[in-house]
Every structure is written in structure tokens, then in C-alpha cells.
mmCIF file of C-alpha atoms in Angstrom:
data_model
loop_
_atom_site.group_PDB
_atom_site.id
_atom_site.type_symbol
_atom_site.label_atom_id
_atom_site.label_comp_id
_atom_site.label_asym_id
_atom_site.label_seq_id
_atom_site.Cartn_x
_atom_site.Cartn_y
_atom_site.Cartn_z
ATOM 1 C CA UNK A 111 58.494 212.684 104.969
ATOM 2 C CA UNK A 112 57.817 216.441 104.433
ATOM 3 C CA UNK A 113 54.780 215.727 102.656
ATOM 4 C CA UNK A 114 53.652 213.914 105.677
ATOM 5 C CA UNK A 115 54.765 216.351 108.139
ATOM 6 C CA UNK A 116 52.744 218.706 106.000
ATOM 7 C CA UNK A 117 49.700 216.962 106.236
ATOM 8 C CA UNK A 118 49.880 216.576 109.849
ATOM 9 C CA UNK A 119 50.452 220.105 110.796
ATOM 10 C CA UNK A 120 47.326 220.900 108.285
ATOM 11 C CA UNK A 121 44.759 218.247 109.997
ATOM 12 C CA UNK A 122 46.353 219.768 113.594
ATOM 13 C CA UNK A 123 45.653 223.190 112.377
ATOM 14 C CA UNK A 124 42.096 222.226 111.441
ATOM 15 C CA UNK A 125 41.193 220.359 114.663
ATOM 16 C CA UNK A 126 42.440 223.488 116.495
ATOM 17 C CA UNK A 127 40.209 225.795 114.338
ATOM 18 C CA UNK A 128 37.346 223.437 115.243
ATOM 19 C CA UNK A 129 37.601 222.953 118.642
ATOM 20 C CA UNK A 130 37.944 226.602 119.057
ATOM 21 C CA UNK A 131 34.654 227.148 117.392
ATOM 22 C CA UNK A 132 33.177 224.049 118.779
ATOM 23 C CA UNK A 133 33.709 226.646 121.822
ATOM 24 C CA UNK A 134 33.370 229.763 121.139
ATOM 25 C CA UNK A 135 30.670 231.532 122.677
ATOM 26 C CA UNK A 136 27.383 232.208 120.383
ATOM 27 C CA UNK A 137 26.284 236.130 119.655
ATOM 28 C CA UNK A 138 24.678 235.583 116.570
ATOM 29 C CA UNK A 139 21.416 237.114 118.551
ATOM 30 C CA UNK A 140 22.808 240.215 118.990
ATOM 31 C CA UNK A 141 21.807 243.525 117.408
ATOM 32 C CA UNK A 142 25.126 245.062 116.955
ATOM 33 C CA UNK A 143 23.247 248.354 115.475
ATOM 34 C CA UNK A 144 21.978 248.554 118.960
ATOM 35 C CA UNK A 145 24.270 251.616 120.032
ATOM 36 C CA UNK A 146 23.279 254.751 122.352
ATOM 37 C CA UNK A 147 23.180 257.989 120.898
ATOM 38 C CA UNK A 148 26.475 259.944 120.542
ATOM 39 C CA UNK A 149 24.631 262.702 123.126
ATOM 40 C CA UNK A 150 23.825 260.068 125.488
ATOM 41 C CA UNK A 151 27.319 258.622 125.053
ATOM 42 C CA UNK A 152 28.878 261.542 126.101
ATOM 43 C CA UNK A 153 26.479 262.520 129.100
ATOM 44 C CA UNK A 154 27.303 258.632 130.420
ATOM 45 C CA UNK A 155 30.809 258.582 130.000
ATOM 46 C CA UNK A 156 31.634 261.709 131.192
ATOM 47 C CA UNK A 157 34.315 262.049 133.747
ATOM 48 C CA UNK A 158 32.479 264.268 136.114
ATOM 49 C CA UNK A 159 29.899 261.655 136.799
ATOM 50 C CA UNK A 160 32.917 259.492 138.126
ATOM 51 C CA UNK A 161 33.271 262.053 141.528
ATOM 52 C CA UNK A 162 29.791 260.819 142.489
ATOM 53 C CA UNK A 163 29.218 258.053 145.060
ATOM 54 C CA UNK A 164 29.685 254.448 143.396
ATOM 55 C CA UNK A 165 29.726 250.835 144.901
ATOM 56 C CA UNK A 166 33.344 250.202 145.129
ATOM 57 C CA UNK A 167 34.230 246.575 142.633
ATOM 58 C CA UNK A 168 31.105 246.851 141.151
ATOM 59 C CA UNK A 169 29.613 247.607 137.881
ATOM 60 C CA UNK A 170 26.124 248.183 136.256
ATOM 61 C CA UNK A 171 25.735 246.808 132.402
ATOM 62 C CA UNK A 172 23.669 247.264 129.983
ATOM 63 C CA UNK A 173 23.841 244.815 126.853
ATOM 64 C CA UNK A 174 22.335 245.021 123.686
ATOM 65 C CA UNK A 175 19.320 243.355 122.789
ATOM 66 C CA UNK A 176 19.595 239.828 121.733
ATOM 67 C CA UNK A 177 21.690 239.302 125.170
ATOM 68 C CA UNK A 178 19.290 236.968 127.211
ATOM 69 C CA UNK A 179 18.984 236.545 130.705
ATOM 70 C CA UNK A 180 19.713 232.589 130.577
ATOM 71 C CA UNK A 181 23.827 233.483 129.178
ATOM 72 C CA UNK A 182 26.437 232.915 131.597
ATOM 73 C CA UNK A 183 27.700 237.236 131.846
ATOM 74 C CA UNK A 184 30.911 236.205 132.836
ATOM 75 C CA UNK A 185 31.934 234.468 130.339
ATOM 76 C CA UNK A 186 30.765 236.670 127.673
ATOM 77 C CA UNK A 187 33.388 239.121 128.769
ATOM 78 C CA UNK A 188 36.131 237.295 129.670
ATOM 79 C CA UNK A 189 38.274 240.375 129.464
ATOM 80 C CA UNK A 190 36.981 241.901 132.790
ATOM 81 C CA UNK A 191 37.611 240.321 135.970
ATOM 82 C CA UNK A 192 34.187 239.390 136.862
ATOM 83 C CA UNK A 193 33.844 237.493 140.289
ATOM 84 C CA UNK A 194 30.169 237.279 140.762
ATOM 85 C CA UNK A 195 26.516 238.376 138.783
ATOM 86 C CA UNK A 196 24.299 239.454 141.923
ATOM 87 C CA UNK A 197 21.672 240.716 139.927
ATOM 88 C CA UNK A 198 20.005 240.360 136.274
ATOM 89 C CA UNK A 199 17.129 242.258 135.412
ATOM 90 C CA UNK A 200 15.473 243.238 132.021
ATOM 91 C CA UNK A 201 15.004 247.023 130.713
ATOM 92 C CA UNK A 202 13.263 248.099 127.841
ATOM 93 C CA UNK A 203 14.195 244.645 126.420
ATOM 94 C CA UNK A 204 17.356 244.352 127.048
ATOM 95 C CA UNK A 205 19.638 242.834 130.230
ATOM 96 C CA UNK A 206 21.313 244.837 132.363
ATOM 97 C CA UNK A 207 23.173 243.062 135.428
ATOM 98 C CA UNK A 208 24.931 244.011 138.186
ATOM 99 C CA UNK A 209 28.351 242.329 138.217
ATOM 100 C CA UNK A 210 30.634 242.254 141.382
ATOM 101 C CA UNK A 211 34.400 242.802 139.882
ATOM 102 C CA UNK A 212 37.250 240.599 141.651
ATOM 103 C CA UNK A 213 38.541 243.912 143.005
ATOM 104 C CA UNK A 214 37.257 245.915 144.922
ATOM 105 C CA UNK A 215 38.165 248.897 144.427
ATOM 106 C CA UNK A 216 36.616 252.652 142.673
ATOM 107 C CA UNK A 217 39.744 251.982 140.317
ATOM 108 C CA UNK A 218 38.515 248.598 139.111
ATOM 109 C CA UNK A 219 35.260 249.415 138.447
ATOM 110 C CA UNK A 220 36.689 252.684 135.972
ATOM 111 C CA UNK A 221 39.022 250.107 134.523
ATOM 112 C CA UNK A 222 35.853 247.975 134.033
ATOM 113 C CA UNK A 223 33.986 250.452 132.342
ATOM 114 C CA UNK A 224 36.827 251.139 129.922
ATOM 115 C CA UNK A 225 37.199 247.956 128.359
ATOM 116 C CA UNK A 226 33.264 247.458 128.813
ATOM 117 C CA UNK A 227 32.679 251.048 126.463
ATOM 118 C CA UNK A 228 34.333 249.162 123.869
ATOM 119 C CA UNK A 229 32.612 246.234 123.738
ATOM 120 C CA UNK A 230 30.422 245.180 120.791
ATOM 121 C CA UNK A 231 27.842 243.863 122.888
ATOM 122 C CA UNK A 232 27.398 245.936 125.342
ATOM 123 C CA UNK A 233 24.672 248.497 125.277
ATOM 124 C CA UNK A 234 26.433 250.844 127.903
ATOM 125 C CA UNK A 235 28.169 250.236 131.483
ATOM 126 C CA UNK A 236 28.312 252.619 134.332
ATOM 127 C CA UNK A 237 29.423 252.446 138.600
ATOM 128 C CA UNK A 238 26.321 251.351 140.191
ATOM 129 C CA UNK A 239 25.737 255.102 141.352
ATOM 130 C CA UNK A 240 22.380 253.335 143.268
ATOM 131 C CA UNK A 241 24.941 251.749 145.666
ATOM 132 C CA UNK A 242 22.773 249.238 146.963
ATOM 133 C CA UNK A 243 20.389 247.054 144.438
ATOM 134 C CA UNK A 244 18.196 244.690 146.410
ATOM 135 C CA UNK A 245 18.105 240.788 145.896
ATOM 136 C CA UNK A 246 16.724 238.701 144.313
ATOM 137 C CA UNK A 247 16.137 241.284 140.970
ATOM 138 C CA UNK A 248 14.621 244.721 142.072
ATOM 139 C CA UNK A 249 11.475 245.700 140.270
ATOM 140 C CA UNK A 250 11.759 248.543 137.940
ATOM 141 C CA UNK A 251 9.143 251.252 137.410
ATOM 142 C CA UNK A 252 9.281 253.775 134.686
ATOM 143 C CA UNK A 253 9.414 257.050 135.989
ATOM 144 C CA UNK A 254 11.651 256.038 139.243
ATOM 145 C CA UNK A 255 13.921 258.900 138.942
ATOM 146 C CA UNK A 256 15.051 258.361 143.301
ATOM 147 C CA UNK A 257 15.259 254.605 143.244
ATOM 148 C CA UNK A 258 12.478 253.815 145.508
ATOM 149 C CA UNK A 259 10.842 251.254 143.823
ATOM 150 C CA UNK A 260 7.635 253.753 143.257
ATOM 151 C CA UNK A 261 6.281 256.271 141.105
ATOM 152 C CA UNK A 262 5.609 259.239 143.006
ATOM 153 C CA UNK A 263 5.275 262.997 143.108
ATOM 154 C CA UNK A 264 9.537 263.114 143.293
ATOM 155 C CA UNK A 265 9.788 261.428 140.491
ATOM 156 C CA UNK A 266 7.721 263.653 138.327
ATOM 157 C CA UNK A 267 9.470 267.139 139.778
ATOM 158 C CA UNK A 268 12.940 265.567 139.270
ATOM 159 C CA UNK A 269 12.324 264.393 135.686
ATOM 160 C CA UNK A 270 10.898 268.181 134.491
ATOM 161 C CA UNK A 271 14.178 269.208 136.557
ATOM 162 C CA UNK A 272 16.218 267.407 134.510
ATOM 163 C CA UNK A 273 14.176 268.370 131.118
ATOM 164 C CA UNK A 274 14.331 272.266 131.878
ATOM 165 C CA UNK A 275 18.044 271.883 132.738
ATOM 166 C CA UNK A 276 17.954 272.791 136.562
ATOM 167 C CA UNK A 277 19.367 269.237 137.834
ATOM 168 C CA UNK A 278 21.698 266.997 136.433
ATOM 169 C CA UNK A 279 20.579 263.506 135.265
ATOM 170 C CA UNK A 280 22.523 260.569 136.870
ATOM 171 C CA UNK A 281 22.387 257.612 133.918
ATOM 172 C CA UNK A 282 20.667 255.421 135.873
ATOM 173 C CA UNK A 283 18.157 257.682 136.011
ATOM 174 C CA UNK A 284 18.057 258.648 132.596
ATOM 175 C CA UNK A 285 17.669 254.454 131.969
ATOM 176 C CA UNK A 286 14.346 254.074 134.306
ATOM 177 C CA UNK A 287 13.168 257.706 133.335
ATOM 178 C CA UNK A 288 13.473 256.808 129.411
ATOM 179 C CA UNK A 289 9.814 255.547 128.520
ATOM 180 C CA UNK A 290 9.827 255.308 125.537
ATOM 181 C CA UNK A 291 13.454 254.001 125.308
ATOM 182 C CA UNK A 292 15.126 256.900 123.087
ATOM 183 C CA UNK A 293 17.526 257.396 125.394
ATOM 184 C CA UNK A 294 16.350 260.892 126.192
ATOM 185 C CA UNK A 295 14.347 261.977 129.363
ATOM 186 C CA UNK A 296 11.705 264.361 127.293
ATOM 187 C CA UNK A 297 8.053 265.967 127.784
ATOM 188 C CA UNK A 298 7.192 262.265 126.274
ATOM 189 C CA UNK A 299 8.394 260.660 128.921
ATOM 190 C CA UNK A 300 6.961 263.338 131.573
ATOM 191 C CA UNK A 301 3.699 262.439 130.232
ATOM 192 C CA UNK A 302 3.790 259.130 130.729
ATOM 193 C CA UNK A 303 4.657 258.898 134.191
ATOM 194 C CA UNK A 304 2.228 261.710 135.070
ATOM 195 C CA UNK A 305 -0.263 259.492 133.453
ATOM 196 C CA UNK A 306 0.918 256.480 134.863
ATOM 197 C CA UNK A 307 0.745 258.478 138.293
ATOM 198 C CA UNK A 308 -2.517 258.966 138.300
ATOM 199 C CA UNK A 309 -3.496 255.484 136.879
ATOM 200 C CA UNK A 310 -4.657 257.226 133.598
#
């Protein structure tokens, strides 16, 4: 009779196992060596960005690349209370959405961000400092360092700001600045949107 019960509890402890990876949600795509630099981690998690304006119960992220636009976001991270994706868009190859939290609150969103920092497959998550991103999926343009959709004189006088230290760079901007994707907003990157600018 033990012998039996033994053999029962195995095969129920192997259908479990199964079914739970029968289940289990697939990230062998990801590039898990896909990770920001430490400077850049710092500069986006830094409290002080936190007293800006942000979108109350919502939150901007960033995944790493092997993330594709066709996965359901909410259940990849089950662990944040995720009540709706209102936007999906792809950067420098990789997905960032914009993911309305159940609550809605400033709190929620830092509570967000703290479980989303941790992550392994997400690139990086911020508030959405832009407050308002337009549906259906905004169109980004390198260089955009004031959100307007265009690449314009602004945008080249706030990025050499930001390179010689005279204003500080929201991450957002540091994301549609980055041309060359190195996570820095450098003379590089200047370059190309002054080229870009002028159609060069």
C-alpha cells in the first residue's frame, strides 16, 4: 500500500511539474546581457527625478530585446498590478509600452518601478514624465528631446544643454535623444540630429 501511495504522489508530482511548464510563459528570446549602464542606472533611478510631474497609475517600460510586440505585457509581469497596455511602441529594437497600473495613484506607479528595476527582462521602467502619449502608438523621432513629434531647432539646443551640463536630462529624453543607442546623449548623437535636421 505504501509503495502504491508512493507511486501516486510521484506521477501527481510529475503532472504538476508539467502542467506548470506546459504554462509557463516563454523568454527564451530574451537577451538577459541586455542591461543599461551602471551611469545610466543611476541617472534613471534617481530619487530626484521622482518630484517631477508623472501620470498618476501609470508607467513607461522598457524591455530587453527579444521582448516582441505580439506578447501579452501583462502577463509577463504578473507581479505588478497591470490593468491595461495603452500603448506599445518599438525603440532602438526593443518594446517599450505604456502600461496603465490598477491604481492610480503617484505611489503605485513608484511601487511599480521597484519591483519592475528588478526584473530580468526589463530593460528599464520610469513614470511616464511625458504625461500624455497619444493613441494609437506615437511616432518616435531621434533627436525629440520636447516630445513634439519633430526634430527641430529645440531639440538640437536642449541636447548640447544636456551634453555641456547646463540642463538636466529627463530619461525619456535621454531614450529618444540616444542615436546610436549607448545610452548616453553625446556629440555623436548631436551630430546626427543636426544632420538629420537639415536632411543631410
Amino acid at each position: 500500500m505504501k509503495k502504491a501511495i508512493g507511486i501516486l504522489t510521484f506521477i501527481l508530482a510529475i503532472s504538476c511539474l508539467l502542467s506548470i511548464t506546459a504554462f509557463a510563459i516563454d523568454h527564451s528570446g530574451v537577451d538577459y546581457n541586455d542591461v543599461i549602464s551602471e551611469e545610466r542606472y543611476d541617472r534613471i533611478y534617481n530619487e530626484a527625478n521622482y518630484k517631477n510631474e508623472f501620470e498618476p497609475g501609470a508607467v513607461v517600460i522598457y524591455f530587453k530585446k527579444g521582448i516582441t510586440e505580439d506578447m501579452n505585457f501583462i502577463e509577463l509581469l504578473p507581479e505588478v498590478k497591470i490593468a491595461e497596455i495603452k500603448n506599445t511602441i518599438m525603440v532602438n529594437g526593443r518594446v517599450m509600452v505604456h502600461a496603465g497600473l490598477e491604481e492610480k495613484t503617484r505611489e503605485s506607479v513608484l511601487e511599480a518601478i521597484d519591483v519592475l528595476k528588478v526584473t530580468d527582462i526589463v530593460y528599464f521602467a520610469e513614470p511616464n514624465y511625458r504625461i500624455i502619449i497619444d493613441d494609437p502608438n506615437p511616432e518616435i523621432v531621434t533627436g525629440d528631446m520636447n516630445f513634439d513629434a519633430r526634430l527641430t531647432n529645440e531639440d538640437i539646443v536642449i541636447m548640447a544643454r544636456v551634453i555641456v551640463g547646463s540642463e538636466a536630462l529627463r530619461p525619456l529624453q535621454n531614450m529618444f535623444g540616444d542615436a546610436n543607442g549607448d545610452g548616453l546623449i553625446t556629440n555623436v548623437d548631436l551630430v546626427a540630429a543636426a544632420r538629420a535636421l537639415v536632411g543631410a
